[in-house]
Tab-separated table of N, CA and C in Angstrom:
chain	number	residue	atom	x	y	z
A	1	MET	N	-13.670	-87.813	18.845
A	1	MET	CA	-12.879	-88.010	20.026
A	1	MET	C	-13.412	-87.143	21.143
A	2	ASP	N	-13.564	-87.749	22.300
A	2	ASP	CA	-13.980	-87.015	23.503
A	2	ASP	C	-12.888	-87.159	24.545
A	3	ARG	N	-12.694	-86.111	25.335
A	3	ARG	CA	-11.774	-86.127	26.468
A	3	ARG	C	-12.562	-85.737	27.702
A	4	GLY	N	-12.269	-86.429	28.818
A	4	GLY	CA	-12.964	-86.070	30.045
A	4	GLY	C	-12.238	-86.587	31.265
A	5	SER	N	-12.569	-86.033	32.412
A	5	SER	CA	-11.939	-86.503	33.645
A	5	SER	C	-12.774	-87.573	34.326
A	6	GLY	N	-14.057	-87.690	33.969
A	6	GLY	CA	-14.932	-88.677	34.599
A	6	GLY	C	-14.963	-90.006	33.874
A	7	THR	N	-15.871	-90.889	34.274
A	7	THR	CA	-16.013	-92.178	33.643
A	7	THR	C	-17.074	-92.128	32.552
A	8	GLY	N	-17.008	-93.095	31.650
A	8	GLY	CA	-17.965	-93.144	30.548
A	8	GLY	C	-17.888	-91.917	29.676
A	9	VAL	N	-16.685	-91.582	29.217
A	9	VAL	CA	-16.461	-90.342	28.478
A	9	VAL	C	-17.363	-90.249	27.236
A	10	ALA	N	-17.420	-91.310	26.428
A	10	ALA	CA	-18.253	-91.263	25.215
A	10	ALA	C	-19.711	-91.607	25.541
A	11	LEU	N	-19.937	-92.643	26.377
A	11	LEU	CA	-21.291	-93.077	26.690
A	11	LEU	C	-21.337	-93.608	28.126
A	12	ASN	N	-22.159	-93.004	28.958
A	12	ASN	CA	-22.263	-93.376	30.375
A	12	ASN	C	-23.691	-93.832	30.639
A	13	LEU	N	-23.878	-95.131	30.845
A	13	LEU	CA	-25.204	-95.730	31.056
A	13	LEU	C	-25.371	-96.084	32.533
A	14	GLN	N	-26.122	-95.295	33.264
A	14	GLN	CA	-26.345	-95.509	34.687
A	14	GLN	C	-27.780	-95.940	34.930
A	15	ARG	N	-27.939	-97.115	35.563
A	15	ARG	CA	-29.255	-97.674	35.886
A	15	ARG	C	-30.171	-97.704	34.661
A	16	ALA	N	-29.572	-98.024	33.512
A	16	ALA	CA	-30.325	-98.156	32.259
A	16	ALA	C	-30.760	-99.601	32.111
A	17	SER	N	-31.982	-99.804	31.679
A	17	SER	CA	-32.520	-101.163	31.551
A	17	SER	C	-32.845	-101.462	30.095
A	18	GLY	N	-32.338	-102.583	29.608
A	18	GLY	CA	-32.643	-103.031	28.247
A	18	GLY	C	-31.971	-102.248	27.145
A	19	PHE	N	-30.837	-101.634	27.429
A	19	PHE	CA	-30.151	-100.859	26.400
A	19	PHE	C	-29.517	-101.765	25.334
A	20	VAL	N	-29.362	-101.245	24.137
A	20	VAL	CA	-28.627	-101.882	23.060
A	20	VAL	C	-27.741	-100.825	22.430
A	21	VAL	N	-26.409	-101.106	22.419
A	21	VAL	CA	-25.469	-100.250	21.744
A	21	VAL	C	-24.929	-101.086	20.590
A	22	GLU	N	-25.206	-100.665	19.361
A	22	GLU	CA	-24.918	-101.510	18.194
A	22	GLU	C	-24.366	-100.702	17.025
A	23	ARG	N	-23.320	-101.254	16.394
A	23	ARG	CA	-22.729	-100.719	15.176
A	23	ARG	C	-22.255	-99.277	15.307
A	24	CYS	N	-21.536	-99.013	16.409
A	24	CYS	CA	-20.978	-97.685	16.654
A	24	CYS	C	-19.459	-97.750	16.610
A	25	LEU	N	-18.846	-96.621	16.350
A	25	LEU	CA	-17.395	-96.489	16.397
A	25	LEU	C	-17.039	-95.589	17.577
A	26	PHE	N	-16.249	-96.134	18.502
A	26	PHE	CA	-15.746	-95.380	19.634
A	26	PHE	C	-14.258	-95.173	19.355
A	27	LEU	N	-13.901	-93.945	18.985
A	27	LEU	CA	-12.560	-93.681	18.463
A	27	LEU	C	-11.845	-92.622	19.295
A	28	GLU	N	-10.697	-93.025	19.863
A	28	GLU	CA	-9.794	-92.135	20.581
A	28	GLU	C	-10.421	-91.372	21.725
A	29	ASN	N	-11.324	-92.010	22.472
A	29	ASN	CA	-11.882	-91.380	23.663
A	29	ASN	C	-10.869	-91.518	24.793
A	30	VAL	N	-10.737	-90.486	25.589
A	30	VAL	CA	-9.717	-90.448	26.643
A	30	VAL	C	-10.355	-90.112	27.992
A	31	ALA	N	-10.157	-90.988	28.978
A	31	ALA	CA	-10.552	-90.706	30.359
A	31	ALA	C	-9.258	-90.352	31.100
A	32	GLU	N	-9.091	-89.088	31.430
A	32	GLU	CA	-7.843	-88.640	32.020
A	32	GLU	C	-7.690	-89.004	33.482
A	33	ALA	N	-8.802	-89.114	34.228
A	33	ALA	CA	-8.694	-89.348	35.658
A	33	ALA	C	-9.583	-90.481	36.137
A	34	ALA	N	-10.130	-91.291	35.236
A	34	ALA	CA	-11.040	-92.357	35.646
A	34	ALA	C	-11.051	-93.475	34.614
A	35	SER	N	-12.132	-94.257	34.573
A	35	SER	CA	-12.204	-95.456	33.738
A	35	SER	C	-13.347	-95.395	32.735
A	36	GLY	N	-13.316	-96.340	31.796
A	36	GLY	CA	-14.423	-96.442	30.846
A	36	GLY	C	-14.447	-95.336	29.832
A	37	ALA	N	-13.380	-95.155	29.077
A	37	ALA	CA	-13.332	-94.065	28.096
A	37	ALA	C	-14.369	-94.231	26.999
A	38	GLY	N	-14.617	-95.467	26.541
A	38	GLY	CA	-15.618	-95.690	25.512
A	38	GLY	C	-17.009	-95.734	26.115
A	39	ILE	N	-17.287	-96.784	26.905
A	39	ILE	CA	-18.582	-96.974	27.537
A	39	ILE	C	-18.385	-97.380	28.988
A	40	ARG	N	-19.205	-96.804	29.869
A	40	ARG	CA	-19.284	-97.256	31.256
A	40	ARG	C	-20.745	-97.590	31.553
A	41	THR	N	-20.974	-98.767	32.091
A	41	THR	CA	-22.314	-99.124	32.545
A	41	THR	C	-22.266	-99.258	34.059
A	42	GLY	N	-23.275	-98.783	34.747
A	42	GLY	CA	-23.350	-98.867	36.199
A	42	GLY	C	-24.741	-99.279	36.604
A	43	GLY	N	-24.871	-100.494	37.175
A	43	GLY	CA	-26.165	-100.982	37.616
A	43	GLY	C	-27.164	-101.095	36.467
A	44	SER	N	-26.662	-101.459	35.304
A	44	SER	CA	-27.495	-101.485	34.098
A	44	SER	C	-27.613	-102.884	33.540
A	45	SER	N	-28.508	-103.053	32.558
A	45	SER	CA	-28.637	-104.325	31.858
A	45	SER	C	-28.871	-104.050	30.372
A	46	GLY	N	-28.173	-104.811	29.539
A	46	GLY	CA	-28.348	-104.635	28.120
A	46	GLY	C	-27.271	-105.308	27.314
A	47	GLU	N	-27.163	-104.943	26.044
A	47	GLU	CA	-26.228	-105.545	25.120
A	47	GLU	C	-25.363	-104.502	24.443
A	48	ILE	N	-24.091	-104.860	24.263
A	48	ILE	CA	-23.134	-104.050	23.509
A	48	ILE	C	-22.615	-104.966	22.416
A	49	ARG	N	-22.963	-104.681	21.147
A	49	ARG	CA	-22.680	-105.645	20.073
A	49	ARG	C	-22.323	-104.941	18.750
A	50	PHE	N	-21.442	-105.616	17.999
A	50	PHE	CA	-21.061	-105.174	16.660
A	50	PHE	C	-20.500	-103.748	16.616
A	51	ASN	N	-19.695	-103.395	17.602
A	51	ASN	CA	-19.076	-102.070	17.676
A	51	ASN	C	-17.562	-102.174	17.482
A	52	VAL	N	-16.943	-101.051	17.197
A	52	VAL	CA	-15.487	-100.969	17.133
A	52	VAL	C	-15.030	-99.958	18.183
A	53	PHE	N	-14.087	-100.379	19.016
A	53	PHE	CA	-13.440	-99.538	20.027
A	53	PHE	C	-11.988	-99.415	19.602
A	54	ALA	N	-11.594	-98.230	19.155
A	54	ALA	CA	-10.236	-98.031	18.634
A	54	ALA	C	-9.510	-96.905	19.365
A	55	TYR	N	-8.390	-97.267	19.966
A	55	TYR	CA	-7.486	-96.308	20.598
A	55	TYR	C	-8.139	-95.498	21.724
A	56	ASP	N	-9.072	-96.121	22.459
A	56	ASP	CA	-9.626	-95.507	23.669
A	56	ASP	C	-8.604	-95.688	24.792
A	57	SER	N	-8.480	-94.688	25.658
A	57	SER	CA	-7.414	-94.714	26.678
A	57	SER	C	-7.893	-94.224	28.036
A	58	CYS	N	-7.324	-94.838	29.101
A	58	CYS	CA	-7.518	-94.404	30.493
A	58	CYS	C	-6.142	-94.137	31.087
A	59	TYR	N	-5.934	-92.959	31.650
A	59	TYR	CA	-4.612	-92.553	32.114
A	59	TYR	C	-4.429	-92.490	33.626
A	60	ALA	N	-5.487	-92.594	34.404
A	60	ALA	CA	-5.336	-92.515	35.862
A	60	ALA	C	-4.679	-93.799	36.387
A	61	SER	N	-4.015	-93.696	37.514
A	61	SER	CA	-3.287	-94.847	38.084
A	61	SER	C	-4.239	-95.909	38.631
A	62	THR	N	-5.530	-95.612	38.717
A	62	THR	CA	-6.516	-96.600	39.173
A	62	THR	C	-7.513	-96.940	38.074
A	63	SER	N	-7.205	-96.631	36.837
A	63	SER	CA	-8.169	-96.798	35.756
A	63	SER	C	-8.071	-98.154	35.077
A	64	ASP	N	-9.206	-98.598	34.542
A	64	ASP	CA	-9.257	-99.833	33.770
A	64	ASP	C	-10.437	-99.778	32.823
A	65	GLY	N	-10.487	-100.744	31.910
A	65	GLY	CA	-11.600	-100.799	30.967
A	65	GLY	C	-11.678	-99.607	30.038
A	66	ALA	N	-10.622	-99.353	29.290
A	66	ALA	CA	-10.622	-98.192	28.398
A	66	ALA	C	-11.719	-98.286	27.337
A	67	GLY	N	-11.943	-99.462	26.790
A	67	GLY	CA	-13.034	-99.625	25.838
A	67	GLY	C	-14.366	-99.643	26.539
A	68	ILE	N	-14.542	-100.625	27.441
A	68	ILE	CA	-15.788	-100.777	28.204
A	68	ILE	C	-15.459	-101.073	29.657
A	69	ARG	N	-16.168	-100.417	30.559
A	69	ARG	CA	-16.140	-100.732	31.984
A	69	ARG	C	-17.558	-101.041	32.422
A	70	ALA	N	-17.810	-102.280	32.809
A	70	ALA	CA	-19.131	-102.707	33.278
A	70	ALA	C	-19.100	-102.832	34.789
A	71	GLU	N	-19.821	-101.974	35.500
A	71	GLU	CA	-19.855	-101.961	36.954
A	71	GLU	C	-21.205	-102.470	37.436
A	72	ALA	N	-21.199	-103.546	38.220
A	72	ALA	CA	-22.420	-104.091	38.809
A	72	ALA	C	-23.553	-104.148	37.785
A	73	SER	N	-23.241	-104.627	36.601
A	73	SER	CA	-24.214	-104.645	35.505
A	73	SER	C	-24.422	-106.046	34.973
A	74	THR	N	-25.576	-106.281	34.392
A	74	THR	CA	-25.886	-107.495	33.663
A	74	THR	C	-25.791	-107.134	32.194
A	75	THR	N	-24.633	-107.410	31.622
A	75	THR	CA	-24.323	-106.920	30.285
A	75	THR	C	-23.805	-108.054	29.420
A	76	THR	N	-24.252	-108.095	28.174
A	76	THR	CA	-23.715	-109.031	27.195
A	76	THR	C	-22.923	-108.214	26.186
A	77	VAL	N	-21.646	-108.567	26.064
A	77	VAL	CA	-20.733	-107.879	25.173
A	77	VAL	C	-20.281	-108.891	24.114
A	78	PHE	N	-20.729	-108.726	22.861
A	78	PHE	CA	-20.377	-109.718	21.855
A	78	PHE	C	-20.211	-109.126	20.456
A	79	ASN	N	-19.350	-109.782	19.678
A	79	ASN	CA	-19.074	-109.401	18.277
A	79	ASN	C	-18.576	-107.969	18.130
A	80	ASN	N	-17.739	-107.546	19.056
A	80	ASN	CA	-17.104	-106.238	18.999
A	80	ASN	C	-15.637	-106.389	18.626
A	81	THR	N	-15.044	-105.306	18.168
A	81	THR	CA	-13.608	-105.300	17.878
A	81	THR	C	-12.943	-104.225	18.733
A	82	PHE	N	-11.873	-104.605	19.418
A	82	PHE	CA	-11.100	-103.695	20.263
A	82	PHE	C	-9.688	-103.641	19.687
A	83	VAL	N	-9.227	-102.461	19.332
A	83	VAL	CA	-7.882	-102.298	18.801
A	83	VAL	C	-7.192	-101.100	19.417
A	84	GLY	N	-5.987	-101.308	19.901
A	84	GLY	CA	-5.161	-100.226	20.420
A	84	GLY	C	-5.666	-99.536	21.663
A	85	CYS	N	-6.577	-100.167	22.419
A	85	CYS	CA	-7.054	-99.572	23.672
A	85	CYS	C	-5.958	-99.658	24.725
A	86	TYR	N	-5.902	-98.642	25.605
A	86	TYR	CA	-4.812	-98.574	26.578
A	86	TYR	C	-5.340	-98.180	27.942
A	87	SER	N	-4.865	-98.898	28.956
A	87	SER	CA	-5.180	-98.558	30.355
A	87	SER	C	-3.912	-98.678	31.180
A	88	VAL	N	-3.745	-97.771	32.136
A	88	VAL	CA	-2.579	-97.793	32.995
A	88	VAL	C	-2.542	-99.060	33.855
A	89	VAL	N	-3.706	-99.553	34.296
A	89	VAL	CA	-3.740	-100.673	35.222
A	89	VAL	C	-4.134	-101.989	34.509
A	90	ASN	N	-5.410	-102.295	34.436
A	90	ASN	CA	-5.883	-103.588	33.911
A	90	ASN	C	-6.941	-103.381	32.841
A	91	GLY	N	-7.223	-104.439	32.135
A	91	GLY	CA	-8.356	-104.460	31.225
A	91	GLY	C	-8.374	-103.332	30.222
A	92	SER	N	-7.336	-103.261	29.399
A	92	SER	CA	-7.289	-102.185	28.413
A	92	SER	C	-8.510	-102.149	27.509
A	93	ALA	N	-9.000	-103.306	27.115
A	93	ALA	CA	-10.199	-103.373	26.258
A	93	ALA	C	-11.458	-103.375	27.117
A	94	PHE	N	-11.492	-104.245	28.154
A	94	PHE	CA	-12.722	-104.466	28.913
A	94	PHE	C	-12.407	-104.740	30.380
A	95	ALA	N	-13.245	-104.219	31.274
A	95	ALA	CA	-13.154	-104.534	32.699
A	95	ALA	C	-14.559	-104.720	33.257
A	96	GLY	N	-14.776	-105.821	33.958
A	96	GLY	CA	-16.039	-106.070	34.662
A	96	GLY	C	-15.752	-106.005	36.155
A	97	VAL	N	-16.392	-105.079	36.862
A	97	VAL	CA	-16.094	-104.861	38.279
A	97	VAL	C	-17.352	-104.767	39.124
A	98	PHE	N	-17.173	-104.976	40.420
A	98	PHE	CA	-18.228	-104.817	41.431
A	98	PHE	C	-19.431	-105.719	41.214
A	99	GLY	N	-19.182	-106.955	40.875
A	99	GLY	CA	-20.293	-107.925	40.717
A	99	GLY	C	-21.036	-107.749	39.417
A	100	GLY	N	-22.248	-108.237	39.417
A	100	GLY	CA	-23.031	-108.241	38.187
A	100	GLY	C	-22.700	-109.495	37.388
A	101	THR	N	-23.332	-109.617	36.252
A	101	THR	CA	-23.117	-110.770	35.382
A	101	THR	C	-22.827	-110.245	33.986
A	102	THR	N	-21.625	-110.488	33.506
A	102	THR	CA	-21.261	-110.049	32.183
A	102	THR	C	-20.864	-111.229	31.353
A	103	VAL	N	-21.431	-111.329	30.159
A	103	VAL	CA	-21.032	-112.318	29.178
A	103	VAL	C	-20.206	-111.607	28.129
A	104	PHE	N	-18.984	-112.070	27.934
A	104	PHE	CA	-18.049	-111.476	26.973
A	104	PHE	C	-17.690	-112.568	25.990
A	105	ARG	N	-18.235	-112.479	24.723
A	105	ARG	CA	-18.017	-113.586	23.792
A	105	ARG	C	-17.878	-113.062	22.363
A	106	ASN	N	-17.149	-113.828	21.548
A	106	ASN	CA	-16.972	-113.552	20.121
A	106	ASN	C	-16.473	-112.142	19.826
A	107	ASN	N	-15.567	-111.647	20.671
A	107	ASN	CA	-14.978	-110.337	20.455
A	107	ASN	C	-13.556	-110.496	19.935
A	108	ALA	N	-13.109	-109.563	19.141
A	108	ALA	CA	-11.706	-109.522	18.687
A	108	ALA	C	-10.986	-108.478	19.489
A	109	VAL	N	-9.974	-108.944	20.257
A	109	VAL	CA	-9.238	-108.026	21.123
A	109	VAL	C	-7.778	-108.024	20.731
């Protein structure tokens, strides 16, 4: 479990190209003042697949995407499991914001 005030508490991928995040457990990560407690991507491209996001949380009044927050990214999110994720605003499991192209398929939420 990680706690932080910024975004991407467990994993923060900024301007990363061709990343693959696979078969990881993101458990009880907490973003106290921002979004993307599990993973945040910003201006990146890659795949997030076969992971478990369990009980990740965002507590700020403007937060979203407790499991994953994809910002202006070209990201494929597939075959993941999201359980018990919590956000004060929107997208407790996943949020795609500020453009980009995200494919979200075959996930259990």
